[in-house]
């Protein structure tokens, strides 16, 4: 009988890895890195509970590192099978996996310099080159078509609306006349968000593995365009720069889309605007190269090379010199730069330069984790440590809510409600314990389905209606 084992994103949001075994073959759905808490990150270094050389296939739901960043390590440890993802995900991985390796190398170098590792020398989990190699192994597949891994085992991708290339994965296992379908939500986008389409309907499923990042939350009701119009309007009156720390993929493009819409509608003045992040610029080009990810007007505009992700007056800074030149710009100017929580990246140079100026506005557009500079700014701290200096914070700090790439609890239930019939069982994953338990409770109560939150290394049968 087929089984599923939860090797990651069980009771936590990172490290997504779901092992399906059927007829002696092994398929890993997602191959994510653990991020965040140290105890979880330690699992990136331990041996995977299953021998990587015994895994036949890996199928990836989307490009985010917490779903793909373990792949280079899996390859280093002996995995020789085939890897499948959507075509846009393949392109994004060619940027993301080498970048992840680069960060691993930087971290190792930092520990070696400070002597803060037990291991001498400290080694990276994998290198940028190994990241590039792993990305080169991934085969791109179109949406809405079945592809066969082996007789009796086939897979299809449907649009998930989370980031470019993101997919809901349906796995069908057939044995004789019996056929079981297992649907993985991957990370699910918001309904009614711009740029990407709504999540595709769930369809036929015997088992569902659903994410629960915001399993206990409801997103802000005020439309994001209204919030941005208000905040940008006030910032322009202050007369200085608007510095936006933003994630390079997804967040930056959605922000550009809204700002260009507000400019065109005359609701905010036309500002000189800079996107200072090579990764964001590359990612935006990948968005524009994949019309298959879009629907309706957006697809038509992308195909016309009239992509609304490029604002009227957006200037792109690729090189460090172009980045430094932004320092000379005075008056109202928009500077969008990674990283999103100001933990690193070029945005630190802009913050160091602009925070002491009371005319500056810092605009936070995403979740700011505990301990990050973004959270410190949000908490109103008077100084911020950047490159060894205590930088005084005289700038105004604003935040907008609603640019999240994840569905909220109502969105997750709405998607589950698109199932063609009640599944036998729902596994709630990819959430902290509170949100996961809350969502599982709502699924049981509001849909009347069997829903549980699996723990790390739990294994469940994917048989008929036979409850374990
Ligand atoms: Zn994601």
Tab-separated table of C-alpha atoms and ligand atoms in Angstrom:
chain	number	residue	atom	x	y	z
A	1	UNK	CA	0.000	0.000	0.000
A	2	UNK	CA	1.198	3.525	-0.737
A	3	UNK	CA	2.253	5.722	2.183
A	4	UNK	CA	3.176	9.339	2.849
A	5	UNK	CA	5.834	10.370	5.358
A	6	UNK	CA	6.215	13.950	6.606
A	7	UNK	CA	9.908	14.883	6.552
A	8	UNK	CA	9.415	18.638	6.867
A	9	UNK	CA	6.919	21.500	7.254
A	10	UNK	CA	5.205	19.358	9.908
A	11	UNK	CA	4.212	21.632	12.791
A	12	UNK	CA	6.393	24.380	11.291
A	13	UNK	CA	6.488	26.546	8.129
A	14	UNK	CA	9.817	25.540	6.592
A	15	UNK	CA	11.640	22.461	5.325
A	16	UNK	CA	8.769	21.148	3.140
A	17	UNK	CA	9.487	17.485	2.228
A	18	UNK	CA	6.798	14.857	1.734
A	19	UNK	CA	7.883	11.329	0.838
A	20	UNK	CA	5.386	9.180	-1.064
A	21	UNK	CA	6.207	5.485	-1.415
A	22	UNK	CA	4.283	3.234	-3.760
A	23	UNK	CA	5.174	-0.152	-5.216
A	24	UNK	CA	8.768	0.125	-4.035
A	25	UNK	CA	9.312	3.517	-5.739
A	26	UNK	CA	9.955	6.772	-3.883
A	27	UNK	CA	8.815	10.281	-4.785
A	28	UNK	CA	9.694	13.378	-2.781
A	29	UNK	CA	7.261	16.291	-3.111
A	30	UNK	CA	9.256	19.462	-2.340
A	31	UNK	CA	12.808	19.458	-1.070
A	32	UNK	CA	12.925	22.479	1.199
A	33	UNK	CA	15.504	23.921	3.512
A	34	UNK	CA	14.673	24.508	7.163
A	35	UNK	CA	14.997	28.187	8.055
A	36	UNK	CA	14.558	30.171	11.261
A	37	UNK	CA	14.965	28.397	14.600
A	38	UNK	CA	18.326	26.777	15.261
A	39	UNK	CA	16.914	23.376	16.279
A	40	UNK	CA	15.144	23.114	12.938
A	41	UNK	CA	18.109	24.395	10.920
A	42	UNK	CA	20.220	21.638	12.489
A	43	UNK	CA	18.110	19.132	10.510
A	44	UNK	CA	19.587	20.570	7.286
A	45	UNK	CA	22.921	19.148	8.438
A	46	UNK	CA	21.799	15.754	9.741
A	47	UNK	CA	21.235	12.769	7.465
A	48	UNK	CA	17.876	12.584	5.768
A	49	UNK	CA	15.910	9.681	7.343
A	50	UNK	CA	15.769	8.088	3.886
A	51	UNK	CA	18.797	7.337	1.668
A	52	UNK	CA	18.810	10.021	-1.082
A	53	UNK	CA	20.071	7.469	-3.631
A	54	UNK	CA	16.869	5.458	-3.081
A	55	UNK	CA	14.606	8.366	-4.137
A	56	UNK	CA	13.417	8.035	-7.749
A	57	UNK	CA	11.858	11.477	-8.350
A	58	UNK	CA	11.496	14.927	-6.817
A	59	UNK	CA	8.538	17.147	-7.743
A	60	UNK	CA	8.697	20.817	-6.680
A	61	UNK	CA	5.604	22.974	-6.028
A	62	UNK	CA	7.427	26.337	-6.427
A	63	UNK	CA	10.786	28.079	-6.227
A	64	UNK	CA	10.936	29.374	-2.642
A	65	UNK	CA	13.967	28.068	-0.769
A	66	UNK	CA	11.906	26.523	2.022
A	67	UNK	CA	10.495	24.249	-0.729
A	68	UNK	CA	13.609	23.753	-2.898
A	69	UNK	CA	16.757	24.752	-1.003
A	70	UNK	CA	17.640	21.224	0.150
A	71	UNK	CA	17.896	19.914	-3.434
A	72	UNK	CA	21.638	20.654	-3.857
A	73	UNK	CA	22.331	18.787	-0.624
A	74	UNK	CA	20.168	15.846	-1.754
A	75	UNK	CA	22.205	15.687	-4.956
A	76	UNK	CA	25.495	15.893	-3.015
A	77	UNK	CA	24.274	13.023	-0.819
A	78	UNK	CA	23.644	10.696	-3.737
A	79	UNK	CA	20.238	11.493	-5.280
A	80	UNK	CA	20.380	10.632	-9.007
A	81	UNK	CA	16.694	10.698	-9.984
A	82	UNK	CA	14.694	13.131	-12.101
A	83	UNK	CA	13.353	16.472	-10.817
A	84	UNK	CA	10.223	18.169	-12.185
A	85	UNK	CA	8.786	21.665	-11.735
A	86	UNK	CA	6.881	24.209	-13.831
A	87	UNK	CA	8.880	26.057	-16.503
A	88	UNK	CA	8.907	29.377	-14.624
A	89	UNK	CA	10.065	27.597	-11.473
A	90	UNK	CA	12.984	26.130	-13.438
A	91	UNK	CA	14.037	29.661	-14.459
A	92	UNK	CA	13.650	31.038	-10.932
A	93	UNK	CA	15.705	28.159	-9.490
A	94	UNK	CA	18.611	29.109	-11.748
A	95	UNK	CA	18.815	32.338	-9.705
A	96	UNK	CA	17.602	31.096	-6.327
A	97	UNK	CA	19.672	27.954	-5.762
A	98	UNK	CA	23.067	29.539	-6.607
A	99	UNK	CA	22.088	32.507	-4.421
A	100	UNK	CA	21.221	30.146	-1.568
A	101	UNK	CA	24.624	28.432	-2.003
A	102	UNK	CA	26.295	31.840	-2.014
A	103	UNK	CA	24.623	32.699	1.323
A	104	UNK	CA	25.765	29.327	2.742
A	105	UNK	CA	29.341	30.103	1.676
A	106	UNK	CA	29.153	33.566	3.254
A	107	UNK	CA	27.886	32.101	6.506
A	108	UNK	CA	30.711	29.537	6.595
A	109	UNK	CA	33.272	32.274	5.876
A	110	UNK	CA	31.817	34.393	8.700
A	111	UNK	CA	32.140	31.524	11.184
A	112	UNK	CA	35.683	30.802	10.048
A	113	UNK	CA	36.669	34.449	10.521
A	114	UNK	CA	35.179	34.584	14.005
A	115	UNK	CA	36.049	31.034	15.036
A	116	UNK	CA	32.408	30.491	16.022
A	117	UNK	CA	31.958	27.019	14.567
A	118	UNK	CA	32.727	23.663	16.189
A	119	UNK	CA	34.034	22.551	12.805
A	120	UNK	CA	37.352	23.786	11.468
A	121	UNK	CA	37.088	24.904	8.840
A	122	UNK	CA	33.309	25.442	8.797
A	123	UNK	CA	31.943	24.210	5.463
A	124	UNK	CA	28.912	25.534	3.601
A	125	UNK	CA	25.848	23.271	3.380
A	126	UNK	CA	26.475	23.586	-0.355
A	127	UNK	CA	28.203	26.081	-2.621
A	128	UNK	CA	26.838	28.487	-5.245
A	129	UNK	CA	28.238	26.170	-7.910
A	130	UNK	CA	26.477	23.151	-6.413
A	131	UNK	CA	23.273	25.201	-6.292
A	132	UNK	CA	23.634	25.954	-10.010
A	133	UNK	CA	24.310	22.293	-10.738
A	134	UNK	CA	21.189	21.180	-8.881
A	135	UNK	CA	19.082	23.797	-10.704
A	136	UNK	CA	20.387	22.392	-13.986
A	137	UNK	CA	18.854	18.993	-13.158
A	138	UNK	CA	15.273	20.291	-13.005
A	139	UNK	CA	12.986	19.610	-15.972
A	140	UNK	CA	10.193	22.078	-16.773
A	141	UNK	CA	6.647	20.848	-17.366
A	142	UNK	CA	3.527	22.782	-18.474
A	143	UNK	CA	0.397	23.402	-16.410
A	144	UNK	CA	-2.773	21.318	-16.727
A	145	UNK	CA	-1.222	18.297	-18.395
A	146	UNK	CA	-0.529	14.855	-16.938
A	147	UNK	CA	3.002	13.552	-17.113
A	148	UNK	CA	3.820	9.967	-16.297
A	149	UNK	CA	6.652	9.157	-13.902
A	150	UNK	CA	6.176	5.398	-14.224
A	151	UNK	CA	3.277	3.150	-15.245
A	152	UNK	CA	0.488	3.797	-12.733
A	153	UNK	CA	2.080	6.968	-11.371
A	154	UNK	CA	1.342	10.362	-12.909
A	155	UNK	CA	1.496	14.002	-11.855
A	156	UNK	CA	-0.030	17.311	-12.930
A	157	UNK	CA	0.565	20.962	-12.049
A	158	UNK	CA	-2.219	23.553	-11.656
A	159	UNK	CA	-1.736	27.269	-10.993
A	160	UNK	CA	-1.519	28.088	-7.273
A	161	UNK	CA	-1.349	31.916	-7.566
A	162	UNK	CA	1.359	32.177	-4.879
A	163	UNK	CA	4.455	33.260	-6.846
A	164	UNK	CA	5.377	32.926	-10.491
A	165	UNK	CA	5.557	29.234	-11.384
A	166	UNK	CA	3.789	28.099	-8.214
A	167	UNK	CA	1.730	24.955	-8.553
A	168	UNK	CA	-0.823	22.767	-6.868
A	169	UNK	CA	0.443	19.214	-7.426
A	170	UNK	CA	-1.905	16.300	-8.094
A	171	UNK	CA	-0.413	12.824	-7.829
A	172	UNK	CA	-2.370	9.843	-9.129
A	173	UNK	CA	-1.460	6.332	-8.080
A	174	UNK	CA	-3.185	3.520	-9.977
A	175	UNK	CA	-2.990	-0.171	-9.109
A	176	UNK	CA	-5.191	-2.417	-11.234
A	177	UNK	CA	-8.602	-0.780	-11.320
A	178	UNK	CA	-7.997	1.160	-8.082
A	179	UNK	CA	-6.983	4.805	-8.439
A	180	UNK	CA	-6.068	7.178	-5.619
A	181	UNK	CA	-5.438	10.885	-5.937
A	182	UNK	CA	-3.325	12.932	-3.592
A	183	UNK	CA	-3.388	16.742	-3.925
A	184	UNK	CA	-0.686	19.020	-2.464
A	185	UNK	CA	-1.693	22.680	-2.161
A	186	UNK	CA	1.942	23.828	-2.129
A	187	UNK	CA	1.818	27.446	-0.974
A	188	UNK	CA	-1.523	28.897	-1.966
A	189	UNK	CA	-1.987	32.473	-3.209
A	190	UNK	CA	-4.720	34.950	-2.300
A	191	UNK	CA	-8.007	35.084	-4.157
A	192	UNK	CA	-8.521	38.339	-6.038
A	193	UNK	CA	-4.845	39.395	-5.917
A	194	UNK	CA	-3.466	41.178	-8.994
A	195	UNK	CA	-0.885	39.785	-11.448
A	196	UNK	CA	-1.321	36.037	-10.814
A	197	UNK	CA	-4.612	34.171	-11.201
A	198	UNK	CA	-6.633	32.724	-8.320
A	199	UNK	CA	-5.662	29.253	-7.093
A	200	UNK	CA	-7.073	26.586	-9.449
A	201	UNK	CA	-9.900	24.423	-8.065
A	202	UNK	CA	-8.808	21.424	-6.019
A	203	UNK	CA	-10.802	18.908	-8.089
A	204	UNK	CA	-10.810	15.165	-7.364
A	205	UNK	CA	-8.846	14.075	-4.305
A	206	UNK	CA	-8.761	11.176	-1.871
A	207	UNK	CA	-6.131	12.911	0.244
A	208	UNK	CA	-5.211	16.578	0.534
A	209	UNK	CA	-2.003	18.047	1.978
A	210	UNK	CA	-2.779	21.717	2.662
A	211	UNK	CA	-0.588	24.568	3.875
A	212	UNK	CA	-1.617	26.637	6.930
A	213	UNK	CA	0.811	29.591	7.137
A	214	UNK	CA	-2.100	31.931	7.971
A	215	UNK	CA	-4.405	29.173	9.250
A	216	UNK	CA	-5.630	31.398	12.075
A	217	UNK	CA	-5.525	34.839	10.404
A	218	UNK	CA	-7.627	37.091	8.227
A	219	UNK	CA	-5.865	39.609	5.952
A	220	UNK	CA	-6.416	43.348	6.252
A	221	UNK	CA	-9.696	44.499	4.685
A	222	UNK	CA	-8.494	47.903	3.374
A	223	UNK	CA	-7.370	47.439	-0.243
A	224	UNK	CA	-3.606	47.615	-0.630
A	225	UNK	CA	-3.865	50.380	-3.274
A	226	UNK	CA	-5.695	52.621	-0.753
A	227	UNK	CA	-3.037	51.980	1.898
A	228	UNK	CA	-0.218	52.706	-0.553
A	229	UNK	CA	-1.855	55.886	-1.877
A	230	UNK	CA	-2.162	57.195	1.682
A	231	UNK	CA	1.353	56.288	2.812
A	232	UNK	CA	3.109	57.416	-0.387
A	233	UNK	CA	1.120	60.679	-0.399
A	234	UNK	CA	2.262	61.477	3.162
A	235	UNK	CA	5.842	60.482	2.343
A	236	UNK	CA	5.966	62.847	-0.649
A	237	UNK	CA	4.839	65.679	1.631
A	238	UNK	CA	7.737	64.930	3.960
A	239	UNK	CA	9.965	65.599	0.972
A	240	UNK	CA	12.551	62.822	1.315
A	241	UNK	CA	13.194	59.345	0.032
A	242	UNK	CA	10.841	56.399	0.439
A	243	UNK	CA	12.966	53.338	1.187
A	244	UNK	CA	11.184	50.018	0.751
A	245	UNK	CA	12.918	46.840	1.904
A	246	UNK	CA	11.234	44.164	-0.237
A	247	UNK	CA	11.619	40.500	-1.109
A	248	UNK	CA	13.113	40.257	-4.584
A	249	UNK	CA	10.618	37.795	-5.982
A	250	UNK	CA	6.888	38.380	-5.795
A	251	UNK	CA	6.701	41.277	-3.365
A	252	UNK	CA	8.759	43.682	-5.475
A	253	UNK	CA	6.756	42.926	-8.635
A	254	UNK	CA	3.396	43.325	-6.878
A	255	UNK	CA	4.521	46.616	-5.366
A	256	UNK	CA	5.635	47.890	-8.793
A	257	UNK	CA	2.283	46.844	-10.248
A	258	UNK	CA	0.295	48.803	-7.640
A	259	UNK	CA	2.507	51.895	-7.790
A	260	UNK	CA	2.366	52.080	-11.580
A	261	UNK	CA	-1.452	51.755	-11.368
A	262	UNK	CA	-1.623	54.597	-8.808
A	263	UNK	CA	0.650	56.779	-10.971
A	264	UNK	CA	-1.444	56.164	-14.073
A	265	UNK	CA	-4.626	57.000	-12.164
A	266	UNK	CA	-2.987	60.246	-10.972
A	267	UNK	CA	-3.434	59.224	-7.338
A	268	UNK	CA	0.251	59.602	-6.508
A	269	UNK	CA	2.747	61.904	-8.217
A	270	UNK	CA	5.136	60.395	-10.758
A	271	UNK	CA	8.219	59.708	-8.677
A	272	UNK	CA	11.684	58.754	-9.795
A	273	UNK	CA	11.863	55.149	-8.704
A	274	UNK	CA	14.762	52.738	-8.390
A	275	UNK	CA	14.717	48.983	-8.081
A	276	UNK	CA	18.106	48.308	-6.549
A	277	UNK	CA	18.372	44.530	-6.522
A	278	UNK	CA	19.923	42.433	-9.294
A	279	UNK	CA	17.810	39.470	-8.220
A	280	UNK	CA	14.572	41.476	-8.359
A	281	UNK	CA	15.469	42.728	-11.848
A	282	UNK	CA	16.262	39.207	-13.082
A	283	UNK	CA	13.106	37.869	-11.459
A	284	UNK	CA	10.979	40.548	-13.134
A	285	UNK	CA	12.372	39.498	-16.514
A	286	UNK	CA	11.439	35.912	-15.741
A	287	UNK	CA	7.884	37.067	-14.900
A	288	UNK	CA	7.670	38.721	-18.309
A	289	UNK	CA	9.008	35.572	-20.053
A	290	UNK	CA	6.242	33.286	-18.773
A	291	UNK	CA	2.821	34.344	-20.058
A	292	UNK	CA	1.534	30.815	-19.312
A	293	UNK	CA	1.440	31.768	-15.648
A	294	UNK	CA	-1.092	34.547	-16.197
A	295	UNK	CA	-4.697	34.889	-17.301
A	296	UNK	CA	-6.835	37.474	-19.070
A	297	UNK	CA	-5.579	41.059	-19.484
A	298	UNK	CA	-2.390	40.368	-17.602
A	299	UNK	CA	-1.440	37.576	-20.009
A	300	UNK	CA	-2.227	39.798	-23.000
A	301	UNK	CA	-0.075	42.626	-21.603
A	302	UNK	CA	2.843	40.298	-20.889
A	303	UNK	CA	2.614	38.863	-24.407
A	304	UNK	CA	2.567	42.412	-25.832
A	305	UNK	CA	5.747	43.202	-23.881
A	306	UNK	CA	3.588	45.877	-22.233
A	307	UNK	CA	4.092	44.447	-18.802
A	308	UNK	CA	2.656	46.542	-15.944
A	309	UNK	CA	5.422	45.277	-13.673
A	310	UNK	CA	7.610	47.993	-15.156
A	311	UNK	CA	6.482	51.300	-13.732
A	312	UNK	CA	6.545	54.392	-15.950
A	313	UNK	CA	9.725	55.822	-14.528
A	314	UNK	CA	11.423	52.816	-12.990
A	315	UNK	CA	15.187	52.782	-13.186
A	316	UNK	CA	16.993	49.584	-12.505
A	317	UNK	CA	20.281	49.366	-10.671
A	318	UNK	CA	22.295	46.244	-11.418
A	319	UNK	CA	25.890	47.177	-10.650
A	320	UNK	CA	27.276	48.460	-7.336
A	321	UNK	CA	28.133	51.776	-9.092
A	322	UNK	CA	24.539	52.224	-10.230
A	323	UNK	CA	23.467	51.401	-6.684
A	324	UNK	CA	25.808	54.024	-5.154
A	325	UNK	CA	24.623	56.673	-7.612
A	326	UNK	CA	21.187	56.549	-5.953
A	327	UNK	CA	22.772	58.156	-2.878
A	328	UNK	CA	23.106	61.402	-4.845
A	329	UNK	CA	19.377	61.645	-5.581
A	330	UNK	CA	17.587	64.127	-3.322
A	331	UNK	CA	13.918	65.009	-2.930
A	332	UNK	CA	11.087	62.493	-3.163
A	333	UNK	CA	12.415	59.265	-4.662
A	334	UNK	CA	11.316	55.682	-4.313
A	335	UNK	CA	14.016	53.089	-3.575
A	336	UNK	CA	12.975	49.425	-3.561
A	337	UNK	CA	15.709	47.059	-2.486
A	338	UNK	CA	16.206	43.646	-0.853
A	339	UNK	CA	16.227	42.121	1.703
A	340	UNK	CA	12.619	42.332	2.856
A	341	UNK	CA	13.372	42.325	6.580
A	342	UNK	CA	16.566	44.407	6.218
A	343	UNK	CA	18.643	41.456	7.412
A	344	UNK	CA	21.147	41.972	4.588
A	345	UNK	CA	21.459	43.098	0.997
A	346	UNK	CA	21.766	46.499	-0.633
A	347	UNK	CA	18.868	48.009	1.302
A	348	UNK	CA	21.228	48.318	4.283
A	349	UNK	CA	23.329	50.922	2.429
A	350	UNK	CA	20.214	52.963	1.669
A	351	UNK	CA	18.963	52.730	5.264
A	352	UNK	CA	22.344	53.771	6.633
A	353	UNK	CA	22.371	56.795	4.344
A	354	UNK	CA	18.700	57.832	4.708
A	355	UNK	CA	17.567	56.900	8.249
A	356	UNK	CA	19.137	59.996	9.925
A	357	UNK	CA	17.081	62.288	7.620
A	358	UNK	CA	13.671	63.215	9.130
A	359	UNK	CA	12.332	63.651	5.573
A	360	UNK	CA	12.778	59.929	4.850
A	361	UNK	CA	9.984	57.371	5.018
A	362	UNK	CA	10.760	53.681	5.465
A	363	UNK	CA	7.905	51.612	4.094
A	364	UNK	CA	7.648	48.031	5.353
A	365	UNK	CA	5.577	45.829	3.056
A	366	UNK	CA	5.973	42.333	4.493
A	367	UNK	CA	6.184	40.235	7.610
A	368	UNK	CA	9.026	41.334	9.906
A	369	UNK	CA	10.346	38.471	12.012
A	370	UNK	CA	11.458	38.797	15.617
A	371	UNK	CA	15.063	39.988	15.919
A	372	UNK	CA	15.347	41.521	12.429
A	373	UNK	CA	16.157	45.182	11.683
A	374	UNK	CA	12.733	45.464	10.065
A	375	UNK	CA	11.061	44.494	13.332
A	376	UNK	CA	13.258	46.963	15.270
A	377	UNK	CA	12.160	49.761	12.949
A	378	UNK	CA	8.531	48.714	13.377
A	379	UNK	CA	9.018	48.772	17.163
A	380	UNK	CA	10.179	52.388	16.927
A	381	UNK	CA	13.750	51.881	18.158
A	382	UNK	CA	15.788	55.109	18.212
A	383	UNK	CA	18.921	53.672	16.604
A	384	UNK	CA	19.693	50.768	14.311
A	385	UNK	CA	22.980	48.903	14.085
A	386	UNK	CA	24.209	48.763	10.470
A	387	UNK	CA	27.736	47.718	9.428
A	388	UNK	CA	28.980	48.206	12.985
A	389	UNK	CA	27.546	51.733	13.421
A	390	UNK	CA	24.598	52.862	15.546
A	391	UNK	CA	22.562	54.792	12.985
A	392	UNK	CA	20.021	57.258	14.433
A	393	UNK	CA	16.470	56.657	13.185
A	394	UNK	CA	14.868	60.047	12.464
A	395	UNK	CA	12.901	58.745	9.490
A	396	UNK	CA	9.203	57.949	9.662
A	397	UNK	CA	8.419	54.224	9.612
A	398	UNK	CA	5.188	53.095	7.937
A	399	UNK	CA	3.826	49.659	7.135
A	400	UNK	CA	1.213	48.408	4.696
A	401	UNK	CA	-0.536	45.062	5.030
A	402	UNK	CA	-2.044	42.828	2.396
A	403	UNK	CA	0.847	42.164	0.004
A	404	UNK	CA	1.164	38.644	1.392
A	405	UNK	CA	1.576	35.895	-1.202
A	406	UNK	CA	-0.392	33.464	1.003
A	407	UNK	CA	-4.118	32.894	1.277
A	408	UNK	CA	-5.541	33.644	4.722
A	409	UNK	CA	-7.640	31.133	6.690
A	410	UNK	CA	-10.849	31.953	4.793
A	411	UNK	CA	-8.974	31.642	1.478
A	412	UNK	CA	-7.617	28.204	2.456
A	413	UNK	CA	-11.134	27.010	3.369
A	414	UNK	CA	-12.518	28.488	0.156
A	415	UNK	CA	-9.977	26.494	-1.851
A	416	UNK	CA	-10.700	23.273	0.061
A	417	UNK	CA	-14.369	23.899	-0.735
A	418	UNK	CA	-13.567	23.566	-4.463
A	419	UNK	CA	-12.937	19.813	-4.012
A	420	UNK	CA	-15.145	17.732	-6.308
A	421	UNK	CA	-16.104	15.553	-3.322
A	422	UNK	CA	-15.048	15.256	0.337
A	423	UNK	CA	-11.579	13.665	0.551
A	424	UNK	CA	-10.930	10.767	2.930
A	425	UNK	CA	-8.446	12.809	4.893
A	426	UNK	CA	-6.723	16.209	5.004
A	427	UNK	CA	-3.188	16.638	6.340
A	428	UNK	CA	-2.548	20.187	7.560
A	429	UNK	CA	1.115	21.170	7.119
A	430	UNK	CA	3.345	24.247	6.606
A	431	UNK	CA	2.105	26.173	9.639
A	432	UNK	CA	3.211	26.871	13.185
A	433	UNK	CA	1.381	24.639	15.696
A	434	UNK	CA	-1.286	27.274	16.528
A	435	UNK	CA	-2.361	28.171	12.974
A	436	UNK	CA	-2.176	24.508	11.835
A	437	UNK	CA	-4.392	23.304	14.705
A	438	UNK	CA	-6.854	26.165	14.175
A	439	UNK	CA	-7.212	25.385	10.468
A	440	UNK	CA	-7.594	21.634	11.123
A	441	UNK	CA	-10.346	22.452	13.639
A	442	UNK	CA	-12.187	24.636	11.120
A	443	UNK	CA	-11.923	21.944	8.416
A	444	UNK	CA	-13.488	19.393	10.781
A	445	UNK	CA	-16.201	21.778	11.977
A	446	UNK	CA	-17.105	23.741	8.840
A	447	UNK	CA	-16.512	21.074	6.178
A	448	UNK	CA	-17.084	17.970	8.307
A	449	UNK	CA	-13.917	16.318	6.945
A	450	UNK	CA	-11.258	14.326	8.724
A	451	UNK	CA	-8.280	16.667	9.251
A	452	UNK	CA	-5.098	16.170	11.272
A	453	UNK	CA	-1.767	17.928	11.836
A	454	UNK	CA	1.000	15.371	11.234
A	455	UNK	CA	4.188	15.501	13.318
A	456	UNK	CA	7.722	15.229	11.933
A	457	UNK	CA	8.318	11.689	10.561
A	458	UNK	CA	4.659	10.661	10.932
A	459	UNK	CA	3.706	8.205	8.244
A	460	UNK	CA	0.187	7.574	6.982
A	461	UNK	CA	-1.246	4.969	4.615
A	462	UNK	CA	-2.782	6.115	1.337
A	463	UNK	CA	-5.056	3.116	1.011
A	464	UNK	CA	-8.784	2.886	0.421
A	465	UNK	CA	-11.192	4.156	3.028
A	466	UNK	CA	-9.276	2.134	5.636
A	467	UNK	CA	-8.533	4.388	8.583
A	468	UNK	CA	-5.225	3.652	10.342
B	1	LIG	ZN1	6.308	29.958	-0.885
